[in-house]
């Protein structure tokens, strides 16, 4: 079972690519003035493959079994990361 304790969470986007369905959940931290992203990746059959922890990394693209994210550092630099889904 998955549960999140943040009181202000919004479902922002749902991505679908072939057999993958990715739900994007966003929370705002008013003290830090930053948005945090969490993702749930499931199959079209309804099973959950992966659920991420809270992070400043946001998914910007999905191709086959590769997910691309981008995050901003404190000094304003952007970093692109690539993850493989298993």
PDB file of C-alpha atoms in Angstrom:
ATOM      1  CA  UNK A   1       0.000   0.000   0.000  1.00  0.00           C
ATOM      2  CA  UNK A   2       1.228   3.488  -0.838  1.00  0.00           C
ATOM      3  CA  UNK A   3       0.446   6.514   1.292  1.00  0.00           C
ATOM      4  CA  UNK A   4       1.625  10.097   1.343  1.00  0.00           C
ATOM      5  CA  UNK A   5       1.366  12.287   4.416  1.00  0.00           C
ATOM      6  CA  UNK A   6       1.744  15.708   2.801  1.00  0.00           C
ATOM      7  CA  UNK A   7      -1.384  17.767   3.328  1.00  0.00           C
ATOM      8  CA  UNK A   8      -1.125  19.804   0.132  1.00  0.00           C
ATOM      9  CA  UNK A   9      -0.579  17.416  -2.740  1.00  0.00           C
ATOM     10  CA  UNK A  10      -1.959  17.731  -6.230  1.00  0.00           C
ATOM     11  CA  UNK A  11      -2.169  15.304  -9.119  1.00  0.00           C
ATOM     12  CA  UNK A  12      -0.667  17.413 -11.894  1.00  0.00           C
ATOM     13  CA  UNK A  13      -0.121  15.164 -14.887  1.00  0.00           C
ATOM     14  CA  UNK A  14      -0.632  11.641 -16.104  1.00  0.00           C
ATOM     15  CA  UNK A  15       1.690  10.394 -18.836  1.00  0.00           C
ATOM     16  CA  UNK A  16       0.876   7.301 -20.873  1.00  0.00           C
ATOM     17  CA  UNK A  17       3.374   5.574 -23.114  1.00  0.00           C
ATOM     18  CA  UNK A  18       2.620   2.112 -24.400  1.00  0.00           C
ATOM     19  CA  UNK A  19       2.187  -0.091 -21.338  1.00  0.00           C
ATOM     20  CA  UNK A  20       3.409   2.571 -18.877  1.00  0.00           C
ATOM     21  CA  UNK A  21       1.257   5.031 -16.970  1.00  0.00           C
ATOM     22  CA  UNK A  22       3.019   7.694 -14.873  1.00  0.00           C
ATOM     23  CA  UNK A  23       1.172   9.873 -12.359  1.00  0.00           C
ATOM     24  CA  UNK A  24       2.870  13.105 -11.262  1.00  0.00           C
ATOM     25  CA  UNK A  25       2.092  14.275  -7.717  1.00  0.00           C
ATOM     26  CA  UNK A  26       3.236  17.727  -6.577  1.00  0.00           C
ATOM     27  CA  UNK A  27       3.578  19.269  -3.129  1.00  0.00           C
ATOM     28  CA  UNK A  28       4.508  22.842  -2.289  1.00  0.00           C
ATOM     29  CA  UNK A  29       6.697  23.831   0.628  1.00  0.00           C
ATOM     30  CA  UNK A  30       5.765  27.441   1.480  1.00  0.00           C
ATOM     31  CA  UNK A  31       8.713  27.843   3.860  1.00  0.00           C
ATOM     32  CA  UNK A  32      11.295  26.780   1.304  1.00  0.00           C
ATOM     33  CA  UNK A  33       9.360  28.173  -1.703  1.00  0.00           C
ATOM     34  CA  UNK A  34       9.994  25.035  -3.710  1.00  0.00           C
ATOM     35  CA  UNK A  35       7.886  22.405  -5.432  1.00  0.00           C
ATOM     36  CA  UNK A  36       8.518  18.732  -4.781  1.00  0.00           C
ATOM     37  CA  UNK A  37       7.578  15.987  -7.209  1.00  0.00           C
ATOM     38  CA  UNK A  38       6.677  12.352  -6.637  1.00  0.00           C
ATOM     39  CA  UNK A  39       5.796   9.811  -9.291  1.00  0.00           C
ATOM     40  CA  UNK A  40       3.919   6.542  -9.415  1.00  0.00           C
ATOM     41  CA  UNK A  41       4.750   4.368 -12.414  1.00  0.00           C
ATOM     42  CA  UNK A  42       2.342   1.590 -13.246  1.00  0.00           C
ATOM     43  CA  UNK A  43       1.415  -0.722 -16.032  1.00  0.00           C
ATOM     44  CA  UNK A  44      -1.734  -0.496 -18.087  1.00  0.00           C
ATOM     45  CA  UNK A  45      -2.956  -3.595 -16.229  1.00  0.00           C
ATOM     46  CA  UNK A  46      -3.076  -1.561 -13.008  1.00  0.00           C
ATOM     47  CA  UNK A  47       0.002  -2.858 -11.191  1.00  0.00           C
ATOM     48  CA  UNK A  48       2.493  -0.378  -9.693  1.00  0.00           C
ATOM     49  CA  UNK A  49       6.089  -0.807 -10.863  1.00  0.00           C
ATOM     50  CA  UNK A  50       7.747   1.984  -8.911  1.00  0.00           C
ATOM     51  CA  UNK A  51       6.862   4.885  -6.608  1.00  0.00           C
ATOM     52  CA  UNK A  52       9.459   7.597  -6.059  1.00  0.00           C
ATOM     53  CA  UNK A  53      10.216   9.553  -2.926  1.00  0.00           C
ATOM     54  CA  UNK A  54       9.774  13.328  -2.764  1.00  0.00           C
ATOM     55  CA  UNK A  55      12.322  15.111  -4.953  1.00  0.00           C
ATOM     56  CA  UNK A  56      12.935  18.356  -6.807  1.00  0.00           C
ATOM     57  CA  UNK A  57      13.479  16.325 -10.003  1.00  0.00           C
ATOM     58  CA  UNK A  58      10.623  16.630 -12.498  1.00  0.00           C
ATOM     59  CA  UNK A  59       9.970  14.226 -15.358  1.00  0.00           C
ATOM     60  CA  UNK A  60      10.267  16.003 -18.704  1.00  0.00           C
ATOM     61  CA  UNK A  61      10.204  13.042 -21.058  1.00  0.00           C
ATOM     62  CA  UNK A  62       9.707   9.304 -21.396  1.00  0.00           C
ATOM     63  CA  UNK A  63      11.051   7.147 -24.199  1.00  0.00           C
ATOM     64  CA  UNK A  64      10.665   3.366 -24.175  1.00  0.00           C
ATOM     65  CA  UNK A  65      12.031   2.295 -20.747  1.00  0.00           C
ATOM     66  CA  UNK A  66      13.994   5.535 -20.144  1.00  0.00           C
ATOM     67  CA  UNK A  67      12.732   8.465 -18.071  1.00  0.00           C
ATOM     68  CA  UNK A  68      14.335  11.916 -18.337  1.00  0.00           C
ATOM     69  CA  UNK A  69      14.154  14.379 -15.446  1.00  0.00           C
ATOM     70  CA  UNK A  70      15.355  17.917 -14.874  1.00  0.00           C
ATOM     71  CA  UNK A  71      16.161  19.671 -11.631  1.00  0.00           C
ATOM     72  CA  UNK A  72      17.439  23.099 -10.662  1.00  0.00           C
ATOM     73  CA  UNK A  73      20.307  23.563  -8.233  1.00  0.00           C
ATOM     74  CA  UNK A  74      20.367  26.304  -5.615  1.00  0.00           C
ATOM     75  CA  UNK A  75      22.649  28.413  -7.832  1.00  0.00           C
ATOM     76  CA  UNK A  76      20.215  28.139 -10.764  1.00  0.00           C
ATOM     77  CA  UNK A  77      21.948  25.493 -12.874  1.00  0.00           C
ATOM     78  CA  UNK A  78      19.733  22.927 -14.572  1.00  0.00           C
ATOM     79  CA  UNK A  79      20.661  19.267 -14.578  1.00  0.00           C
ATOM     80  CA  UNK A  80      19.211  16.599 -16.859  1.00  0.00           C
ATOM     81  CA  UNK A  81      19.162  13.022 -15.558  1.00  0.00           C
ATOM     82  CA  UNK A  82      18.282   9.745 -17.184  1.00  0.00           C
ATOM     83  CA  UNK A  83      16.761   6.722 -15.425  1.00  0.00           C
ATOM     84  CA  UNK A  84      15.976   3.256 -16.720  1.00  0.00           C
ATOM     85  CA  UNK A  85      12.779   1.504 -15.665  1.00  0.00           C
ATOM     86  CA  UNK A  86      13.221  -2.169 -14.869  1.00  0.00           C
TER      87      UNK A  86
END
